[in-house]
Structure formats: structure tokens, C-alpha cells
Amino acid sequence: SFLSPKLEKETKGKLQKRICQVVLEHFEKQYTAELGDAWSSVRDVLTSPWCWQHALLLNRFSQSPGLESSLAEQGYQPAFPAALPYLPAAFRCYTRTAPGRFPAQKHQPGRLKDYYLLNAASLLPVLALEVEDGEGVLDLCAAPGGKSVAILQCACPGHFHCNEYDDLRSRWLEQTIESFIPDPLINLIRVSKLDGRHIGDLQPELYDKVLVDAPCSNDRSWLFSADPQQAVLRLMQRKNLSSLQFQLLRSAVKALRPGGTLVYSTCTLSKAENSDVISLILNSCRNVMPVDISGMARGVSQEFTFLSGMQQHELLVLPERGRAWGPMYVAKLKKVSST
């Protein structure tokens, strides 16, 4: 059930002012060309925050009796179907079709949070990574920490390296981990502030699984840049992002053991930062192969709308009314040999 027309109009009035026209015009040109007919319904959702939805990822390390029944009363249902190729028993996520968000929990030192609020599509890279107990895992661009927390809901890595180059975001990452993960497990986690482009050289062939949730032009938040100057600057710098993403991916490939798996994700619709970066890596690294994730995509096709015509090793979640998840691009690769 969406808002009453009167309320929607008022909310629209308040939010409309905040949409950054410079960004919208830029997206309009680019995404009409790249997405064709799909763009108008995506634009409709991205520019209408009152129809956005939030998912809750439950924390398996915190006992919260009554939380699941209270969620059920409010119309929330378990999100991911059991038919998925990889879905650990402890991994519990709840969504509902109605927009609006569940109240967030405040950070309290020494007390674990019961759930993490997120865009349900951001769990797809974690499910694609298929982490198993005892593996060495690297989350290369880990802040604010939602995907790191989600990985630990799936399995208990032998060692887990969470890296975030940005100082402020790194503190945010540490706080997230502290809020969700109990002490004995925290000792398995290494948080670093290295430049992700160099980790592959510093730690060659050390990890079984690497997640590169790359810095990208975040379509959702960019549309609401309050400051037009900042928006113009962002759009100018946007051209350099794919080069950074490529360097991060190359570093991730070096950090992987032969036979290891890499998942690349962004929260942008931009082809230059998604398929193009992956094609570049596949063309320039002979030892990397694409991995088919169409089985996972089929398994969640009730929950998410995907752009059609993608390759089997990639998917792009398109926000749609009632399924306002995404944008989220996911691609999966495997390292076949050392060189």
C-alpha cells in the first residue's frame, strides 16, 4: 500500500526540491542510451524516496526473542528462497513490499545489534561469493561494513581481512563490526586502511575469496546531492572511476589463490563502471575466467528485477515500484592459474 495521494503530494513537494537537476540531466542522457525503455521506470523509483524499501539482515550472534514474530506482524517475510545454490541456514533476511524503513538501532558499546538495515540487493554479491567456513576472505573496500557483516552471517572464515582506505569510512567500518560481531570472532578479523590497489602486491595469492564492492558513482545518493558544485565535481571525476575500479580488480586478482573466487559489485547502473570494467579484466588477465551466476539470478527473480541481455557471469538489479531494490551490479570471476 503506497501513501495517500495527498500525503504523497506533500512528501513529493519536500523531496522534489532536493533532487539535483545537474545529476538527473546527466543520468537522463546516459541511461536512456544504455538502458533504453527500462530507464523511465528506474528513474521513477530513484527519484521517489517515499517508495524505497529496506531489508533487515538478522544478526545470528545476538539473541532477540520475539523479533521475527514482530516482523511477521508488520508484514515482513523471509527474503531469499531456499532454492538458491548457496544459502546458509543462519542467513536470515526479511523484507516487505510496503515502503518505509524499520527503526534503526543505536550503537551501544558492549552490546550487539539485532539486525542490519540495508538494500536487499546488496546481499547478492555476498551470496554470489559463497564463503565457506575456514576460508581466507578479503573484503577489499569494506566500509560501511554491511557486506562484511553479511559474510559473517554465512560462514566463519579462517581469516577475514576487511580493508577501507578512507579514514572516516574506516572508523565507520570498525564500529559496524564491533556492533555486530562478538569478541572471539572479532579476533579473526583484521581491519586495515591500505590502498586497495596495492594489496595484491603486498599479499599475493593469500585469499580463497575476494569481494570488491568498488567505490562507484552511487546513483541513489548522487541524485540527492544537496550541493550543485559538489555534484558537478562528482560528474567530472566520474570518468576516472572505471580506471580505479580496474586497478582494484587487478589487485584483487593478484591477492587470490589459483582456484579462488572474486566477486565485483557496484551500486551504479553505469555500463562504464560495470560490464566494461569486467570485460577489460577478462581481456587483460589471461588467468581469469567468468563464472555463471544465472542460477542465483533465477532463484531470486521473484524478489528482484534484472536488466535483460546481460552475460551469464553478471547481473544488474533495476529498482522497480514494489521491488525498489538496487541498482546493484554483480559479476563473478575465478582465478585459474598463477599467471
PDB file of N, CA, C and O in Angstrom, residues 248-296:
ATOM      1  N   LEU A 248      41.685  -1.775  -8.787  1.00  0.00           N
ATOM      2  CA  LEU A 248      41.287  -2.530  -7.591  1.00  0.00           C
ATOM      3  C   LEU A 248      41.054  -4.000  -7.956  1.00  0.00           C
ATOM      4  O   LEU A 248      41.476  -4.908  -7.232  1.00  0.00           O
ATOM      5  N   LEU A 249      40.417  -4.223  -9.109  1.00  0.00           N
ATOM      6  CA  LEU A 249      40.157  -5.596  -9.557  1.00  0.00           C
ATOM      7  C   LEU A 249      41.459  -6.339  -9.855  1.00  0.00           C
ATOM      8  O   LEU A 249      41.601  -7.512  -9.509  1.00  0.00           O
ATOM      9  N   ARG A 250      42.389  -5.636 -10.489  1.00  0.00           N
ATOM     10  CA  ARG A 250      43.664  -6.277 -10.823  1.00  0.00           C
ATOM     11  C   ARG A 250      44.405  -6.672  -9.546  1.00  0.00           C
ATOM     12  O   ARG A 250      44.994  -7.749  -9.447  1.00  0.00           O
ATOM     13  N   SER A 251      44.343  -5.790  -8.562  1.00  0.00           N
ATOM     14  CA  SER A 251      44.949  -6.073  -7.258  1.00  0.00           C
ATOM     15  C   SER A 251      44.266  -7.281  -6.601  1.00  0.00           C
ATOM     16  O   SER A 251      44.927  -8.157  -6.033  1.00  0.00           O
ATOM     17  N   ALA A 252      42.939  -7.344  -6.711  1.00  0.00           N
ATOM     18  CA  ALA A 252      42.177  -8.459  -6.132  1.00  0.00           C
ATOM     19  C   ALA A 252      42.562  -9.781  -6.785  1.00  0.00           C
ATOM     20  O   ALA A 252      42.699 -10.804  -6.108  1.00  0.00           O
ATOM     21  N   VAL A 253      42.772  -9.753  -8.099  1.00  0.00           N
ATOM     22  CA  VAL A 253      43.171 -10.974  -8.811  1.00  0.00           C
ATOM     23  C   VAL A 253      44.525 -11.465  -8.289  1.00  0.00           C
ATOM     24  O   VAL A 253      44.730 -12.659  -8.040  1.00  0.00           O
ATOM     25  N   LYS A 254      45.441 -10.530  -8.067  1.00  0.00           N
ATOM     26  CA  LYS A 254      46.769 -10.907  -7.535  1.00  0.00           C
ATOM     27  C   LYS A 254      46.659 -11.491  -6.131  1.00  0.00           C
ATOM     28  O   LYS A 254      47.407 -12.404  -5.766  1.00  0.00           O
ATOM     29  N   ALA A 255      45.724 -10.952  -5.338  1.00  0.00           N
ATOM     30  CA  ALA A 255      45.577 -11.407  -3.946  1.00  0.00           C
ATOM     31  C   ALA A 255      44.914 -12.783  -3.850  1.00  0.00           C
ATOM     32  O   ALA A 255      44.971 -13.426  -2.804  1.00  0.00           O
ATOM     33  N   LEU A 256      44.299 -13.228  -4.946  1.00  0.00           N
ATOM     34  CA  LEU A 256      43.589 -14.515  -4.949  1.00  0.00           C
ATOM     35  C   LEU A 256      44.516 -15.689  -5.166  1.00  0.00           C
ATOM     36  O   LEU A 256      45.432 -15.624  -5.990  1.00  0.00           O
ATOM     37  N   ARG A 257      44.221 -16.790  -4.466  1.00  0.00           N
ATOM     38  CA  ARG A 257      44.915 -18.051  -4.774  1.00  0.00           C
ATOM     39  C   ARG A 257      44.378 -18.603  -6.090  1.00  0.00           C
ATOM     40  O   ARG A 257      43.202 -18.391  -6.400  1.00  0.00           O
ATOM     41  N   PRO A 258      45.195 -19.333  -6.838  1.00  0.00           N
ATOM     42  CA  PRO A 258      44.658 -20.025  -8.018  1.00  0.00           C
ATOM     43  C   PRO A 258      43.502 -20.927  -7.575  1.00  0.00           C
ATOM     44  O   PRO A 258      43.593 -21.615  -6.554  1.00  0.00           O
ATOM     45  N   GLY A 259      42.402 -20.888  -8.312  1.00  0.00           N
ATOM     46  CA  GLY A 259      41.201 -21.625  -7.903  1.00  0.00           C
ATOM     47  C   GLY A 259      40.258 -20.767  -7.069  1.00  0.00           C
ATOM     48  O   GLY A 259      39.117 -21.162  -6.805  1.00  0.00           O
ATOM     49  N   GLY A 260      40.725 -19.593  -6.660  1.00  0.00           N
ATOM     50  CA  GLY A 260      39.906 -18.712  -5.819  1.00  0.00           C
ATOM     51  C   GLY A 260      38.867 -17.932  -6.617  1.00  0.00           C
ATOM     52  O   GLY A 260      38.938 -17.833  -7.845  1.00  0.00           O
ATOM     53  N   THR A 261      37.909 -17.392  -5.885  1.00  0.00           N
ATOM     54  CA  THR A 261      36.769 -16.702  -6.496  1.00  0.00           C
ATOM     55  C   THR A 261      36.758 -15.225  -6.145  1.00  0.00           C
ATOM     56  O   THR A 261      37.040 -14.846  -5.003  1.00  0.00           O
ATOM     57  N   LEU A 262      36.368 -14.407  -7.132  1.00  0.00           N
ATOM     58  CA  LEU A 262      36.282 -12.966  -6.939  1.00  0.00           C
ATOM     59  C   LEU A 262      34.874 -12.501  -7.324  1.00  0.00           C
ATOM     60  O   LEU A 262      34.361 -12.906  -8.364  1.00  0.00           O
ATOM     61  N   VAL A 263      34.280 -11.680  -6.481  1.00  0.00           N
ATOM     62  CA  VAL A 263      33.006 -11.050  -6.841  1.00  0.00           C
ATOM     63  C   VAL A 263      33.208  -9.541  -6.862  1.00  0.00           C
ATOM     64  O   VAL A 263      33.790  -8.965  -5.940  1.00  0.00           O
ATOM     65  N   TYR A 264      32.747  -8.924  -7.946  1.00  0.00           N
ATOM     66  CA  TYR A 264      32.832  -7.477  -8.131  1.00  0.00           C
ATOM     67  C   TYR A 264      31.418  -6.917  -8.080  1.00  0.00           C
ATOM     68  O   TYR A 264      30.508  -7.479  -8.691  1.00  0.00           O
ATOM     69  N   SER A 265      31.227  -5.827  -7.321  1.00  0.00           N
ATOM     70  CA  SER A 265      29.887  -5.230  -7.274  1.00  0.00           C
ATOM     71  C   SER A 265      29.974  -3.711  -7.196  1.00  0.00           C
ATOM     72  O   SER A 265      30.965  -3.150  -6.719  1.00  0.00           O
ATOM     73  N   THR A 266      28.915  -3.059  -7.697  1.00  0.00           N
ATOM     74  CA  THR A 266      28.765  -1.607  -7.559  1.00  0.00           C
ATOM     75  C   THR A 266      27.284  -1.313  -7.325  1.00  0.00           C
ATOM     76  O   THR A 266      26.439  -2.179  -7.541  1.00  0.00           O
ATOM     77  N   CYS A 267      26.992  -0.079  -6.917  1.00  0.00           N
ATOM     78  CA  CYS A 267      25.588   0.323  -6.788  1.00  0.00           C
ATOM     79  C   CYS A 267      25.258   1.401  -7.809  1.00  0.00           C
ATOM     80  O   CYS A 267      24.539   2.357  -7.531  1.00  0.00           O
ATOM     81  N   THR A 268      25.827   1.233  -9.023  1.00  0.00           N
ATOM     82  CA  THR A 268      25.516   2.152 -10.116  1.00  0.00           C
ATOM     83  C   THR A 268      24.970   1.369 -11.310  1.00  0.00           C
ATOM     84  O   THR A 268      25.235   0.174 -11.449  1.00  0.00           O
ATOM     85  N   LEU A 269      24.236   2.063 -12.180  1.00  0.00           N
ATOM     86  CA  LEU A 269      23.726   1.463 -13.420  1.00  0.00           C
ATOM     87  C   LEU A 269      24.743   1.602 -14.552  1.00  0.00           C
ATOM     88  O   LEU A 269      24.568   1.033 -15.626  1.00  0.00           O
ATOM     89  N   SER A 270      25.794   2.374 -14.314  1.00  0.00           N
ATOM     90  CA  SER A 270      26.702   2.783 -15.384  1.00  0.00           C
ATOM     91  C   SER A 270      27.499   1.630 -16.006  1.00  0.00           C
ATOM     92  O   SER A 270      28.286   0.967 -15.331  1.00  0.00           O
ATOM     93  N   LYS A 271      27.304   1.445 -17.309  1.00  0.00           N
ATOM     94  CA  LYS A 271      27.986   0.365 -18.029  1.00  0.00           C
ATOM     95  C   LYS A 271      29.510   0.524 -17.951  1.00  0.00           C
ATOM     96  O   LYS A 271      30.243  -0.462 -17.846  1.00  0.00           O
ATOM     97  N   ALA A 272      29.985   1.771 -17.984  1.00  0.00           N
ATOM     98  CA  ALA A 272      31.438   2.029 -17.934  1.00  0.00           C
ATOM     99  C   ALA A 272      32.051   1.498 -16.646  1.00  0.00           C
ATOM    100  O   ALA A 272      33.219   1.093 -16.615  1.00  0.00           O
ATOM    101  N   GLU A 273      31.262   1.495 -15.548  1.00  0.00           N
ATOM    102  CA  GLU A 273      31.780   1.049 -14.254  1.00  0.00           C
ATOM    103  C   GLU A 273      31.418  -0.407 -13.958  1.00  0.00           C
ATOM    104  O   GLU A 273      31.846  -0.959 -12.952  1.00  0.00           O
ATOM    105  N   ASN A 274      30.632  -1.003 -14.829  1.00  0.00           N
ATOM    106  CA  ASN A 274      30.158  -2.373 -14.597  1.00  0.00           C
ATOM    107  C   ASN A 274      30.718  -3.335 -15.646  1.00  0.00           C
ATOM    108  O   ASN A 274      31.865  -3.750 -15.554  1.00  0.00           O
ATOM    109  N   SER A 275      29.914  -3.648 -16.658  1.00  0.00           N
ATOM    110  CA  SER A 275      30.336  -4.613 -17.694  1.00  0.00           C
ATOM    111  C   SER A 275      31.662  -4.259 -18.345  1.00  0.00           C
ATOM    112  O   SER A 275      32.474  -5.143 -18.623  1.00  0.00           O
ATOM    113  N   ASP A 276      31.881  -2.952 -18.600  1.00  0.00           N
ATOM    114  CA  ASP A 276      33.111  -2.553 -19.304  1.00  0.00           C
ATOM    115  C   ASP A 276      34.359  -2.873 -18.483  1.00  0.00           C
ATOM    116  O   ASP A 276      35.379  -3.295 -19.024  1.00  0.00           O
ATOM    117  N   VAL A 277      34.263  -2.654 -17.153  1.00  0.00           N
ATOM    118  CA  VAL A 277      35.417  -2.925 -16.278  1.00  0.00           C
ATOM    119  C   VAL A 277      35.698  -4.434 -16.247  1.00  0.00           C
ATOM    120  O   VAL A 277      36.849  -4.870 -16.312  1.00  0.00           O
ATOM    121  N   ILE A 278      34.628  -5.222 -16.183  1.00  0.00           N
ATOM    122  CA  ILE A 278      34.779  -6.684 -16.151  1.00  0.00           C
ATOM    123  C   ILE A 278      35.342  -7.194 -17.481  1.00  0.00           C
ATOM    124  O   ILE A 278      36.238  -8.052 -17.502  1.00  0.00           O
ATOM    125  N   SER A 279      34.859  -6.653 -18.595  1.00  0.00           N
ATOM    126  CA  SER A 279      35.398  -7.062 -19.909  1.00  0.00           C
ATOM    127  C   SER A 279      36.883  -6.757 -20.000  1.00  0.00           C
ATOM    128  O   SER A 279      37.671  -7.557 -20.520  1.00  0.00           O
ATOM    129  N   LEU A 280      37.259  -5.595 -19.481  1.00  0.00           N
ATOM    130  CA  LEU A 280      38.656  -5.175 -19.517  1.00  0.00           C
ATOM    131  C   LEU A 280      39.534  -6.156 -18.722  1.00  0.00           C
ATOM    132  O   LEU A 280      40.621  -6.539 -19.174  1.00  0.00           O
ATOM    133  N   ILE A 281      39.055  -6.561 -17.545  1.00  0.00           N
ATOM    134  CA  ILE A 281      39.804  -7.513 -16.717  1.00  0.00           C
ATOM    135  C   ILE A 281      39.901  -8.875 -17.419  1.00  0.00           C
ATOM    136  O   ILE A 281      40.963  -9.495 -17.471  1.00  0.00           O
ATOM    137  N   LEU A 282      38.782  -9.327 -17.998  1.00  0.00           N
ATOM    138  CA  LEU A 282      38.790 -10.629 -18.686  1.00  0.00           C
ATOM    139  C   LEU A 282      39.713 -10.598 -19.900  1.00  0.00           C
ATOM    140  O   LEU A 282      40.361 -11.589 -20.226  1.00  0.00           O
ATOM    141  N   ASN A 283      39.790  -9.427 -20.558  1.00  0.00           N
ATOM    142  CA  ASN A 283      40.662  -9.318 -21.733  1.00  0.00           C
ATOM    143  C   ASN A 283      42.127  -9.157 -21.376  1.00  0.00           C
ATOM    144  O   ASN A 283      43.009  -9.495 -22.157  1.00  0.00           O
ATOM    145  N   SER A 284      42.400  -8.594 -20.171  1.00  0.00           N
ATOM    146  CA  SER A 284      43.805  -8.301 -19.853  1.00  0.00           C
ATOM    147  C   SER A 284      44.425  -9.311 -18.890  1.00  0.00           C
ATOM    148  O   SER A 284      45.637  -9.365 -18.777  1.00  0.00           O
ATOM    149  N   CYS A 285      43.604 -10.093 -18.181  1.00  0.00           N
ATOM    150  CA  CYS A 285      44.158 -11.126 -17.290  1.00  0.00           C
ATOM    151  C   CYS A 285      43.810 -12.501 -17.853  1.00  0.00           C
ATOM    152  O   CYS A 285      42.669 -12.946 -17.739  1.00  0.00           O
ATOM    153  N   ARG A 286      44.795 -13.145 -18.425  1.00  0.00           N
ATOM    154  CA  ARG A 286      44.573 -14.445 -19.068  1.00  0.00           C
ATOM    155  C   ARG A 286      44.161 -15.525 -18.068  1.00  0.00           C
ATOM    156  O   ARG A 286      43.585 -16.532 -18.442  1.00  0.00           O
ATOM    157  N   ASN A 287      44.505 -15.293 -16.787  1.00  0.00           N
ATOM    158  CA  ASN A 287      44.277 -16.337 -15.778  1.00  0.00           C
ATOM    159  C   ASN A 287      42.935 -16.185 -15.057  1.00  0.00           C
ATOM    160  O   ASN A 287      42.717 -16.773 -14.007  1.00  0.00           O
ATOM    161  N   VAL A 288      42.044 -15.381 -15.632  1.00  0.00           N
ATOM    162  CA  VAL A 288      40.748 -15.150 -15.000  1.00  0.00           C
ATOM    163  C   VAL A 288      39.623 -15.602 -15.925  1.00  0.00           C
ATOM    164  O   VAL A 288      39.652 -15.305 -17.121  1.00  0.00           O
ATOM    165  N   MET A 289      38.671 -16.335 -15.365  1.00  0.00           N
ATOM    166  CA  MET A 289      37.529 -16.834 -16.146  1.00  0.00           C
ATOM    167  C   MET A 289      36.217 -16.343 -15.552  1.00  0.00           C
ATOM    168  O   MET A 289      36.098 -16.226 -14.329  1.00  0.00           O
ATOM    169  N   PRO A 290      35.198 -16.094 -16.403  1.00  0.00           N
ATOM    170  CA  PRO A 290      33.886 -15.743 -15.863  1.00  0.00           C
ATOM    171  C   PRO A 290      33.201 -16.955 -15.238  1.00  0.00           C
ATOM    172  O   PRO A 290      33.431 -18.084 -15.672  1.00  0.00           O
ATOM    173  N   VAL A 291      32.390 -16.716 -14.201  1.00  0.00           N
ATOM    174  CA  VAL A 291      31.636 -17.800 -13.545  1.00  0.00           C
ATOM    175  C   VAL A 291      30.141 -17.511 -13.699  1.00  0.00           C
ATOM    176  O   VAL A 291      29.674 -16.401 -13.425  1.00  0.00           O
ATOM    177  N   ASP A 292      29.412 -18.508 -14.117  1.00  0.00           N
ATOM    178  CA  ASP A 292      27.968 -18.372 -14.362  1.00  0.00           C
ATOM    179  C   ASP A 292      27.202 -18.148 -13.044  1.00  0.00           C
ATOM    180  O   ASP A 292      27.290 -18.963 -12.128  1.00  0.00           O
ATOM    181  N   ILE A 293      26.472 -17.023 -12.941  1.00  0.00           N
ATOM    182  CA  ILE A 293      25.629 -16.798 -11.743  1.00  0.00           C
ATOM    183  C   ILE A 293      24.139 -16.725 -12.112  1.00  0.00           C
ATOM    184  O   ILE A 293      23.317 -16.243 -11.339  1.00  0.00           O
ATOM    185  N   SER A 294      23.810 -17.254 -13.303  1.00  0.00           N
ATOM    186  CA  SER A 294      22.410 -17.159 -13.725  1.00  0.00           C
ATOM    187  C   SER A 294      21.490 -18.005 -12.830  1.00  0.00           C
ATOM    188  O   SER A 294      20.310 -17.693 -12.686  1.00  0.00           O
ATOM    189  N   GLY A 295      22.045 -19.059 -12.204  1.00  0.00           N
ATOM    190  CA  GLY A 295      21.240 -19.880 -11.281  1.00  0.00           C
ATOM    191  C   GLY A 295      20.777 -19.074 -10.078  1.00  0.00           C
ATOM    192  O   GLY A 295      19.613 -19.157  -9.666  1.00  0.00           O
ATOM    193  N   MET A 296      21.691 -18.258  -9.533  1.00  0.00           N
ATOM    194  CA  MET A 296      21.313 -17.398  -8.405  1.00  0.00           C
ATOM    195  C   MET A 296      20.275 -16.373  -8.855  1.00  0.00           C
ATOM    196  O   MET A 296      19.281 -16.126  -8.167  1.00  0.00           O
TER     197      MET A 296
END
